[in-house]
Coordinates of C-alpha atoms and ligand atoms in Angstrom, one line a residue:
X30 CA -23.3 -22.6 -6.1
X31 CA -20.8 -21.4 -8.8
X32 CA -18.2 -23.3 -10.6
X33 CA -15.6 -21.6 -10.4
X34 CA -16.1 -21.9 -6.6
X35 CA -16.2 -24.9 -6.4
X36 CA -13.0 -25.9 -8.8
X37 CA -11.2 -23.4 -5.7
X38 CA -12.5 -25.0 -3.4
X39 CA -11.2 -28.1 -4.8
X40 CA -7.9 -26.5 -4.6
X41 CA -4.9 -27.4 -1.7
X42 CA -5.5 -24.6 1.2
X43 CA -2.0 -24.0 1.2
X44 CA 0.7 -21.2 0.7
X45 CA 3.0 -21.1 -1.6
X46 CA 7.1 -19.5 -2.6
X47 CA 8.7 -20.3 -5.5
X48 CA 12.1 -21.0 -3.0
X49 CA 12.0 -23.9 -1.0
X50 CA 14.3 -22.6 2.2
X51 CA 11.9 -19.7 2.4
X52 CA 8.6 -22.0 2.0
X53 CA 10.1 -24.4 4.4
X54 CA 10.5 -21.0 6.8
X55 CA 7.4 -19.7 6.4
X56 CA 6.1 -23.7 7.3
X57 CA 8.1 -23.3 10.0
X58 CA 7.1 -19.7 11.3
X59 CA 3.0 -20.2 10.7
X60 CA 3.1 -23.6 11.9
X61 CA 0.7 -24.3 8.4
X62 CA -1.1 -27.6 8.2
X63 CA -1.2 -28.5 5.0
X64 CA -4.3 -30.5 3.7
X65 CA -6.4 -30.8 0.8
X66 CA -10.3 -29.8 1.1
X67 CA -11.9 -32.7 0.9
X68 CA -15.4 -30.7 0.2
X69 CA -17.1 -27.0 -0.3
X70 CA -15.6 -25.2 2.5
X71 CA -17.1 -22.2 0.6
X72 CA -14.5 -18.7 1.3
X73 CA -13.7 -19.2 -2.5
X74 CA -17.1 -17.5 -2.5
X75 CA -16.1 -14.3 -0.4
X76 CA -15.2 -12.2 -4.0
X77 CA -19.5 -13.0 -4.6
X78 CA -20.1 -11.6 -0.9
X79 CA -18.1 -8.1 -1.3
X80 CA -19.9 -7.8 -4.9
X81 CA -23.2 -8.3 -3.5
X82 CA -22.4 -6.4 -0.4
X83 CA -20.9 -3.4 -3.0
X84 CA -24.2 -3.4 -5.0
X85 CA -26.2 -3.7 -2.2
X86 CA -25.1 -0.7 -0.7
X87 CA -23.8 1.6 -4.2
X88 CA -21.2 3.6 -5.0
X89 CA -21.2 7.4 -4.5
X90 CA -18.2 9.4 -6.8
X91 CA -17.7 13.3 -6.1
X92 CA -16.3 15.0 -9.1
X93 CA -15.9 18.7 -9.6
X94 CA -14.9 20.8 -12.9
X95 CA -12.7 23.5 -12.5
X96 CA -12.6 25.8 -15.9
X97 CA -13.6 29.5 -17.3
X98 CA -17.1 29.8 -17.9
X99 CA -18.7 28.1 -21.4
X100 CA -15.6 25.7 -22.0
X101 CA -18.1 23.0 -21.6
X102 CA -18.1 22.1 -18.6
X103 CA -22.2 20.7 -17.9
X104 CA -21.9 19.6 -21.3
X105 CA -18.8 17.1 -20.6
X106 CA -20.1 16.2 -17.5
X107 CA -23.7 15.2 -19.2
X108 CA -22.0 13.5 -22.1
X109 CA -20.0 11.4 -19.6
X110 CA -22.7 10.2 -17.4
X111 CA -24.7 10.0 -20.5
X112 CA -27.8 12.0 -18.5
X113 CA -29.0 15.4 -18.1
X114 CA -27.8 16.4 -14.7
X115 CA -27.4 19.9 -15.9
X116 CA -30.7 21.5 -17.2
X117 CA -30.3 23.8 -20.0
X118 CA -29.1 27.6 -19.4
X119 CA -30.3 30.5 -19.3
X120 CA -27.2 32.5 -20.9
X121 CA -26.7 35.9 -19.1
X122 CA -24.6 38.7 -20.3
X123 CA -21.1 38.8 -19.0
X124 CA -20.7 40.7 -15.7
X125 CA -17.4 42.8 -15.1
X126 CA -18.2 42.9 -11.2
X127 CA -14.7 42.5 -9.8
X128 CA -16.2 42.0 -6.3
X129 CA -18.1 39.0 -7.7
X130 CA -16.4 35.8 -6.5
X131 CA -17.0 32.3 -7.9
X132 CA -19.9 30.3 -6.5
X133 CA -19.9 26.6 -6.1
X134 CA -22.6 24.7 -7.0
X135 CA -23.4 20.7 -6.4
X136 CA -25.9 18.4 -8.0
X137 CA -26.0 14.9 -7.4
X138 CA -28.3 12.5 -9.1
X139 CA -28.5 8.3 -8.6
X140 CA -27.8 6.8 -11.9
X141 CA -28.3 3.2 -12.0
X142 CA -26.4 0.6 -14.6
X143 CA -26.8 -3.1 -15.0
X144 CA -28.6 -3.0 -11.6
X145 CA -25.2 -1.3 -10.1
X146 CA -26.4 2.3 -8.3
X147 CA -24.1 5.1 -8.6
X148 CA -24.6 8.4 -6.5
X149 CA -23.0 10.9 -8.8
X150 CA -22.2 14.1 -7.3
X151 CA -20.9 16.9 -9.7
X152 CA -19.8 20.4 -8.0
X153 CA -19.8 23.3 -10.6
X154 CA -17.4 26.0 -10.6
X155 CA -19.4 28.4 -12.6
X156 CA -17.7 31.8 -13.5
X157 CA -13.7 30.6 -12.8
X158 CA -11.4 33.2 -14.2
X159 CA -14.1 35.0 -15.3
X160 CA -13.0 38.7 -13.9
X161 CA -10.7 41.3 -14.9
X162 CA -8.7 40.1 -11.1
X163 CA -8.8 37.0 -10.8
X164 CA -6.7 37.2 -7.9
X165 CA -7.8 34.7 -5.0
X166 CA -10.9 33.4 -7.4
X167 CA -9.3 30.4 -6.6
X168 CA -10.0 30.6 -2.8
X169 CA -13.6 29.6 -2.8
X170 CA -12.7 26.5 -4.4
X171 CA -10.2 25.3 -2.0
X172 CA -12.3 26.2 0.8
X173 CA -14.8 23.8 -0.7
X174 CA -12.4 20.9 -0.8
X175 CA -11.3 21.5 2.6
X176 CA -14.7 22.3 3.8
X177 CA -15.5 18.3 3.1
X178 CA -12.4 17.2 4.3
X179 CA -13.2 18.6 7.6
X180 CA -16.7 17.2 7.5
X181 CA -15.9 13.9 6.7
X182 CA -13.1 14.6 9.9
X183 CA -15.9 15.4 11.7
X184 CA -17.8 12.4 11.0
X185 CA -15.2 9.8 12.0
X186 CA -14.5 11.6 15.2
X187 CA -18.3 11.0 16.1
X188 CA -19.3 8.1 18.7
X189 CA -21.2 6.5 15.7
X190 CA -19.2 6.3 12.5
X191 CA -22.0 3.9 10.8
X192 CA -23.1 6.1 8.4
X193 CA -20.3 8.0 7.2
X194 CA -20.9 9.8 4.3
X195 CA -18.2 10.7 2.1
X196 CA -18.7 14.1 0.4
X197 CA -14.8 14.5 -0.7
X198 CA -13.8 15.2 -3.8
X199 CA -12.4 12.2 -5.4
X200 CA -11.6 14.0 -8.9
X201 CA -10.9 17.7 -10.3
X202 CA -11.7 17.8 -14.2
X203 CA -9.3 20.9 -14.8
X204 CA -10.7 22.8 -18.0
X205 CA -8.3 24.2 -20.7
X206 CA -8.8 26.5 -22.8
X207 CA -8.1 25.5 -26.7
X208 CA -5.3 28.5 -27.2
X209 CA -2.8 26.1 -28.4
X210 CA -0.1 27.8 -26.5
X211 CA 0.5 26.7 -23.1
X212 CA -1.1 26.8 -19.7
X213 CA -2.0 30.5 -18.5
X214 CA -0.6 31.7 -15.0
X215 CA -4.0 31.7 -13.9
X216 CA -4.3 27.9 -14.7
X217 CA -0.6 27.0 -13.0
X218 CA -1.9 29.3 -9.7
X219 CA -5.1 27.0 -9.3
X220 CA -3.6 23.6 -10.4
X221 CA -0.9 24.3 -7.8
X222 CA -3.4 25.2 -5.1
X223 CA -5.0 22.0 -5.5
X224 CA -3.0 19.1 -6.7
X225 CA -2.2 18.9 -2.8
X226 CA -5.6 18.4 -2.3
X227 CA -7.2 16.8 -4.9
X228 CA -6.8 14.1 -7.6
X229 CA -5.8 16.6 -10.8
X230 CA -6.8 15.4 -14.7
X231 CA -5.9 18.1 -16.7
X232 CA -8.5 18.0 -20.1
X233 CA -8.2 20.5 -22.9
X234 CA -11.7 22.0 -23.5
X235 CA -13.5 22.0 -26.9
X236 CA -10.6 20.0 -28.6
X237 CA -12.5 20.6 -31.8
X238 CA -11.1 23.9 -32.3
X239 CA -7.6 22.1 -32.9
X240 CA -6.5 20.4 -35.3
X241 CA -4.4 17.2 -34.8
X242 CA -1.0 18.8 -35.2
X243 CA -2.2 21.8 -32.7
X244 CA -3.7 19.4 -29.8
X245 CA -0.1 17.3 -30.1
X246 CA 2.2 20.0 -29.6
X247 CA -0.2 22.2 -27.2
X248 CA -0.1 18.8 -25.3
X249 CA 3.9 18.5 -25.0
X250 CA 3.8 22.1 -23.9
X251 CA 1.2 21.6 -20.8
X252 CA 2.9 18.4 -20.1
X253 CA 6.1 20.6 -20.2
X254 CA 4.4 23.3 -18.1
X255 CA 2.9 21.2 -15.4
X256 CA 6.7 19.4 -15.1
X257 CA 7.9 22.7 -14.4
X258 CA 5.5 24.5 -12.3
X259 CA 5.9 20.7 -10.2
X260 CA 2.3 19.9 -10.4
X261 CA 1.0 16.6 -9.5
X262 CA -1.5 15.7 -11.6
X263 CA -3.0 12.0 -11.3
X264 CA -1.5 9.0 -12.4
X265 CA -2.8 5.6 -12.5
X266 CA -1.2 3.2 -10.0
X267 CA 1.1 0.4 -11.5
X268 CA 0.6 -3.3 -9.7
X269 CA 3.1 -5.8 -10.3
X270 CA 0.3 -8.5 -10.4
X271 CA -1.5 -6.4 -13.3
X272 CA -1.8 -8.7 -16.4
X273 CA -0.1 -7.3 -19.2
X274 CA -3.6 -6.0 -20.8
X275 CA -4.5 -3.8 -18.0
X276 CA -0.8 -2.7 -17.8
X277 CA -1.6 -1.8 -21.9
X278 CA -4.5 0.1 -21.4
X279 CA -3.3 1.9 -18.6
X280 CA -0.5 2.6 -20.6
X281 CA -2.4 3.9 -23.4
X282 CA -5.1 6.4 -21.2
X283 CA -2.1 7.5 -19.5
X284 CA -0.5 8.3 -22.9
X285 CA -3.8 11.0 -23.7
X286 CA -2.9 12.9 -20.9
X287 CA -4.1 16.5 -21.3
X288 CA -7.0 14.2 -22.4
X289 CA -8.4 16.4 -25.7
X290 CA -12.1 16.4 -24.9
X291 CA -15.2 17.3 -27.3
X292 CA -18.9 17.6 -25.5
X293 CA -21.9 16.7 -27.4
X294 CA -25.5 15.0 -25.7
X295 CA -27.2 15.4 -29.0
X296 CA -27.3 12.8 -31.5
X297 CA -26.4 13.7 -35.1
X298 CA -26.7 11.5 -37.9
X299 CA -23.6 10.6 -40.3
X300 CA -23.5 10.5 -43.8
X301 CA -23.2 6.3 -43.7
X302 CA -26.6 6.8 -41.3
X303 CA -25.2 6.2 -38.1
X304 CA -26.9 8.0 -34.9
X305 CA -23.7 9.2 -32.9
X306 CA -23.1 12.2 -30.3
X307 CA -21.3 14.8 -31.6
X308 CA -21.0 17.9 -33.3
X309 CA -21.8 18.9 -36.9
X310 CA -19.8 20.9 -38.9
X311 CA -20.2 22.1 -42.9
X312 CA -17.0 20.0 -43.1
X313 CA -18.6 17.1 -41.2
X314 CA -19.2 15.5 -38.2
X315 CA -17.2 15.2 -34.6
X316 CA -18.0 12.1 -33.0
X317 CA -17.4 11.9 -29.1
X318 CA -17.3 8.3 -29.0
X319 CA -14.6 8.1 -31.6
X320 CA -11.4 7.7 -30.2
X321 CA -10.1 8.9 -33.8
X322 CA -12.2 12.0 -33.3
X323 CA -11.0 12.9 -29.8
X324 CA -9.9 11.7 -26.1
X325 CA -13.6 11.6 -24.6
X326 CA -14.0 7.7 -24.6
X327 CA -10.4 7.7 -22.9
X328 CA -11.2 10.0 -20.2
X329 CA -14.7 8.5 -19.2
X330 CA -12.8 5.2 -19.2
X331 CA -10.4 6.4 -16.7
X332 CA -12.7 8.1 -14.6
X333 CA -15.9 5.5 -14.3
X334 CA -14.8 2.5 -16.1
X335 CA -10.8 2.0 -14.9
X336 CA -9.6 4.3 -12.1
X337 CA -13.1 5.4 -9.9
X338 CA -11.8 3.2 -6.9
X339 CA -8.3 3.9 -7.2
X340 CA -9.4 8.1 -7.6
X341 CA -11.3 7.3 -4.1
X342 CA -8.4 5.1 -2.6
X343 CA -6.2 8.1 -3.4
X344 CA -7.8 10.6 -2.0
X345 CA -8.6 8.7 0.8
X346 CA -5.1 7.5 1.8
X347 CA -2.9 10.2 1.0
X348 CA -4.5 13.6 -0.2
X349 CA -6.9 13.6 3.2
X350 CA -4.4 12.1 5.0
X351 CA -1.5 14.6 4.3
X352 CA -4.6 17.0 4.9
X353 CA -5.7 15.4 8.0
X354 CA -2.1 15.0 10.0
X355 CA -1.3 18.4 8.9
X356 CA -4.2 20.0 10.5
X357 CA -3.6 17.6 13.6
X358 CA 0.2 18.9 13.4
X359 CA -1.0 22.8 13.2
X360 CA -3.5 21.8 16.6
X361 CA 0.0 20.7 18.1
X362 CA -0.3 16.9 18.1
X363 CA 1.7 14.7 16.2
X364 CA 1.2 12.1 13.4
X365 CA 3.2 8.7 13.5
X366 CA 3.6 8.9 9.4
X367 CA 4.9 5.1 9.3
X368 CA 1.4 4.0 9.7
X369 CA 0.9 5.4 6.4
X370 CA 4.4 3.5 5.2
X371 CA 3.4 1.6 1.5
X372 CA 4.1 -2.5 2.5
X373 CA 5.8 -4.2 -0.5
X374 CA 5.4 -7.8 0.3
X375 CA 8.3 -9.3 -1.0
X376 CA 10.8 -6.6 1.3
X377 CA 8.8 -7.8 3.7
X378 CA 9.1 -11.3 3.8
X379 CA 13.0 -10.4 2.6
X380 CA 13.4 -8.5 6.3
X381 CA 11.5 -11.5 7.9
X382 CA 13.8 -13.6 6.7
X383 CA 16.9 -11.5 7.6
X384 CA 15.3 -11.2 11.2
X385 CA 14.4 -14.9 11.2
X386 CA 18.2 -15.8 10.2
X387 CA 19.5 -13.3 12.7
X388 CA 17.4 -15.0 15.4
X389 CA 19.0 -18.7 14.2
X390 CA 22.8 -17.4 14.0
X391 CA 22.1 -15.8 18.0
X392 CA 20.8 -19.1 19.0
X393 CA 23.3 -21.2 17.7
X394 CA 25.9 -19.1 18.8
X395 CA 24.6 -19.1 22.4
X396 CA 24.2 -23.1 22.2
X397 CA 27.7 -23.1 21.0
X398 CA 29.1 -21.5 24.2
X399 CA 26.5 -23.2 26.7
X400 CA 28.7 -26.5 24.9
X401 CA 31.8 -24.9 25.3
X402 CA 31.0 -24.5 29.1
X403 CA 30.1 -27.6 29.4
X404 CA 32.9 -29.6 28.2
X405 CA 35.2 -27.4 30.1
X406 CA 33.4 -28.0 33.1
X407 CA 33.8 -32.1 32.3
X408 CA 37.2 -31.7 31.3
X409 CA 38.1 -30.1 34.2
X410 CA 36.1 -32.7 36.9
X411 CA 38.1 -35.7 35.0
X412 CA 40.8 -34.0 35.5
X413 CA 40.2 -33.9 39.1
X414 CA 39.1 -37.5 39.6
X415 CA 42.1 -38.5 37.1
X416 CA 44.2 -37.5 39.9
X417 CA 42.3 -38.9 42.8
X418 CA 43.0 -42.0 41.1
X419 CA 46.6 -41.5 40.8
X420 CA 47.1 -40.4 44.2
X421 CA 45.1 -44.1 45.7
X422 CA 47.0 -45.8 43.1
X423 CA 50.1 -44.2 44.7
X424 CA 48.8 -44.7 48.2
X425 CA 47.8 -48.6 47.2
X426 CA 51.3 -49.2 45.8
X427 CA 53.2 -47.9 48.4
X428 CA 51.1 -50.0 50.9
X429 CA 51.5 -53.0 49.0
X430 CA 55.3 -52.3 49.1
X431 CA 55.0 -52.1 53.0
X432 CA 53.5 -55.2 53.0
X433 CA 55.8 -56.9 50.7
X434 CA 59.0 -55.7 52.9
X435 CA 57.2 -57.1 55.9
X436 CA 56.2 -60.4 54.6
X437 CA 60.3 -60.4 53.7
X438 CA 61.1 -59.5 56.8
X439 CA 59.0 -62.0 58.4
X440 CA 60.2 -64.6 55.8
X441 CA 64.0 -64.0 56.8
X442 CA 62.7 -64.4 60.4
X443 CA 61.6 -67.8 60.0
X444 CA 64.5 -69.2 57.9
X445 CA 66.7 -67.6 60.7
X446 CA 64.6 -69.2 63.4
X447 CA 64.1 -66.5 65.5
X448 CA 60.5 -65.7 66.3
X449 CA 58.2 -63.1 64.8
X450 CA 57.6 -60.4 66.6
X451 CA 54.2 -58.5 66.1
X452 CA 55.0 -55.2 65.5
X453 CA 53.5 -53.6 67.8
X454 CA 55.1 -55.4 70.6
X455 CA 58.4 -55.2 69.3
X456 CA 58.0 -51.8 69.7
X457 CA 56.7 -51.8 72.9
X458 CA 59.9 -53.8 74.3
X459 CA 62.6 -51.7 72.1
X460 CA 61.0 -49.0 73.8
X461 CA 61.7 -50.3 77.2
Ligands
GTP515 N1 -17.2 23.5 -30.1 C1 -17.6 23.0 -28.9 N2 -18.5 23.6 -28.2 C2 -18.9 23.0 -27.1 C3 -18.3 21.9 -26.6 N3 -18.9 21.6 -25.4 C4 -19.8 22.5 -25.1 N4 -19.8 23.4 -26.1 C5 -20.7 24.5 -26.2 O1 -20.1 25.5 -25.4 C6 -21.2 26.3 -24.8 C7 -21.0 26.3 -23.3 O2 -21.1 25.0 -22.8 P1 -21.4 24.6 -21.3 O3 -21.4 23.2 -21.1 O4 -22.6 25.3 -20.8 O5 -20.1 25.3 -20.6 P2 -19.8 25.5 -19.1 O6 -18.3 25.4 -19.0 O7 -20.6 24.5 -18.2 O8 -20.3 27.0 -18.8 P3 -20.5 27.7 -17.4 O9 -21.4 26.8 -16.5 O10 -21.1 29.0 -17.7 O11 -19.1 27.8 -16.8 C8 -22.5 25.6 -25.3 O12 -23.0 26.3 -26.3 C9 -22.0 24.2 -25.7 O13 -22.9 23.7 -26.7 C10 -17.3 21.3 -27.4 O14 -16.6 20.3 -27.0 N5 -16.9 21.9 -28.5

């Protein structure tokens, strides 16, 4: 049992806001019983369960490089996954067939570190821009990327979706050629064909060609280039909960965007006799693995070490999304996009409170005139028997004063000596 589980578990199971009306709400709305755990309850260890589960089952990442032939391409791809999933080339002599279109390749190999299985999947682009019309060479490529959109479509239409494998493209390594001067209207055409589609990160290609000052300002003016042409290339996602070290090394990737890449799986030895990869020059020695040296270590970080999940989330939540709802809108059926709608928790709870206060003011309001009614309907019954009670009070008083003028009349009777008639006879006899 770990320890940090346990000090959790040791923990109040309870909610907390930093404002007391709202935690007294939310006590309210959830009904919460609060209590201390009084032993291991054990969900503290749930984080352990989705590792094991994760490890248990392996991660798969689909990554394809789009670039003109010989910029590198297997020989990034190698350095990054540090194996040879490219065997060497047999170099053939440069065809001019302008019928020739680009063919796709994919090789995917299980690479294994610290016991954590990856199934790597790299899809080759071999021969990009490589004709005199490259009009359209871009077309196989997109094809590809919707061709596994619509597979993996298929598959979670199926009755059993168990074993759903995900062949989409969660990354496009988009090539550049070192001219130092900006991005080439072939390069805009493709990049804007598929940064609807896929997760874009723009790399300029054998960065050792440059010099410092050249890779700087041929940076600002792809940067420039792809905030013109409108492209969307990726972007790291910014929590509010990151600590202020991830939001620093995000930061500082994000900064080396067009990362400036150098490829090298041979190991060269330095004049202090280090082994490192890189590239030897009569001048000296490139090192991939220096950040001073170039944007390699950068890149890999994003890619495997930093953003692999949030490359897959992305694609998976908005580019095959869009992709998906607009292929379900062009077959006529509609897509209800607030599904999709980003939840920021604290609007949330903000509009629950709203509602929640909304709710209060229409109940007390309706209390109010079910009072109102009330007391009106009182008022008005006391009213009623208040006079009821003056009309017997009349009625009492005037019989009393009936009385009191025949016990007069009776009393003048006697001191007269005559005799007292009853009433009723007297009447009887007057009559006669
Ligand atoms: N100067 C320099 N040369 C490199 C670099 N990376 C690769 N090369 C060399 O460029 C040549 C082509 O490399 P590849 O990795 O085969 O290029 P590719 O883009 O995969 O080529 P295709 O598959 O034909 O499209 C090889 O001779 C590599 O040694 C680099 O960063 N700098």
């Amino acid at each position: 049992m770990n320890r940090v589980a346990n000090a959790q578990a040791a923990a109040p199971a309870t909610i907390t806001h930093k404002d007391p009306k709202m935690a007294a709400q939310a006590a309210n709305d959830m009904n919460i019983v609060r209590r201390k755990l009084t032993g291991y309850v054990g969900f503290a260890n749930l984080p352990n369960q989705w590792h094991r589960k994760s490890v248990r089952k392996g991660f798969n990442f689909n990554v394809m490089v789009v670039g003109e032939s010989g910029l590198g391409k297997s020989t990034l791809v190698n350095t990054l996954f540090n194996t040879s999933l490219y065997p060497p080339k047999e170099r053939k002599p440069p065809s001019l067939d302008i019928s020739k279109t680009v063919s796709i390749q994919s090789i995917s190999a299980d690479i294994e570190e610290n016991g954590v299985r990856l199934r790597l999947t790299v899809v080759d682009t071999p021969g990009f821009g490589d004709f005199i019309n490259n009009d359209e060479s871009w077309d196989p490529i997109v094809k590809n990327i919707e061709q596994r959109f619509d597979a993996y479509h298929e598959q979670e239409n199926k009755v059993n979706r168990m074993n759903i494998v995900d062949n989409r493209i969660h990354a496009v390594v988009f090539f550049i050629q070192p001219t130092g001067h900006s991005l080439k209207p072939l390069d805009v055409e493709v990049m804007k064909k598929l940064h609807t589609k896929v997760n874009l990160i723009p790399v300029i290609a054998k960065a050792d060609t440059l010099t410092d000052e050249e890779i700087g300002s041929f940076k600002a003016r792809i940067l420039a280039d792809i905030a013109h042409h409108r492209i969307q290339i990726f972007e790291g996602p910014r929590y509010e909960l990151d600590d202020e070290e991830t939001v620093a090394e995000n930061a500082e990737i994000m900064s080396k965007v067009p990362f400036a890449v150098v490829g090298a799986n041979t190991e060269v030895s330095t004049a202090d006799g280090r082994k490192v990869r890189g590239r030897r020059y009569p001048w000296g020695i490139i090192e991939v693995d220096n950040e001073e040296h170039c944007d390699f270590v950068k890149l890999r970080q994003m890619l495997i070490r930093t953003h692999m999940e949030e490359l897959k989330e992305h694609t998976n939540n908005m580019l095959y999304e869009n992709y998906r709802s607009e292929k379900l809108i062009g077959m006529g059926r509609k897509q209800d996009m607030s599904v999709f709608k980003e939840v920021n928790p604290a609007v949330k709870q903000e509009e629950e409170r709203s509602l929640h206060e909304a709710k209060l003011q229409k109940m007390e309001m309706e209390m109010k005139m079910v009072f109102q009614q009330k007391v009106a309907e009182k008022e008005s019954k006391l009213r009623q028997s208040e006079e009821e009670l003056y009309a017997r009070h009349r009625e009492m008083k005037e019989q009393l004063e009936r009385q009191k003028q025949e016990l007069e009349e009776k009393k003048t009777r006697i001191e007269q000596g005559r005799p007292i008639e009853e009433k009723g006879k007297r009447n009887k006899f007057s009559l006669r």
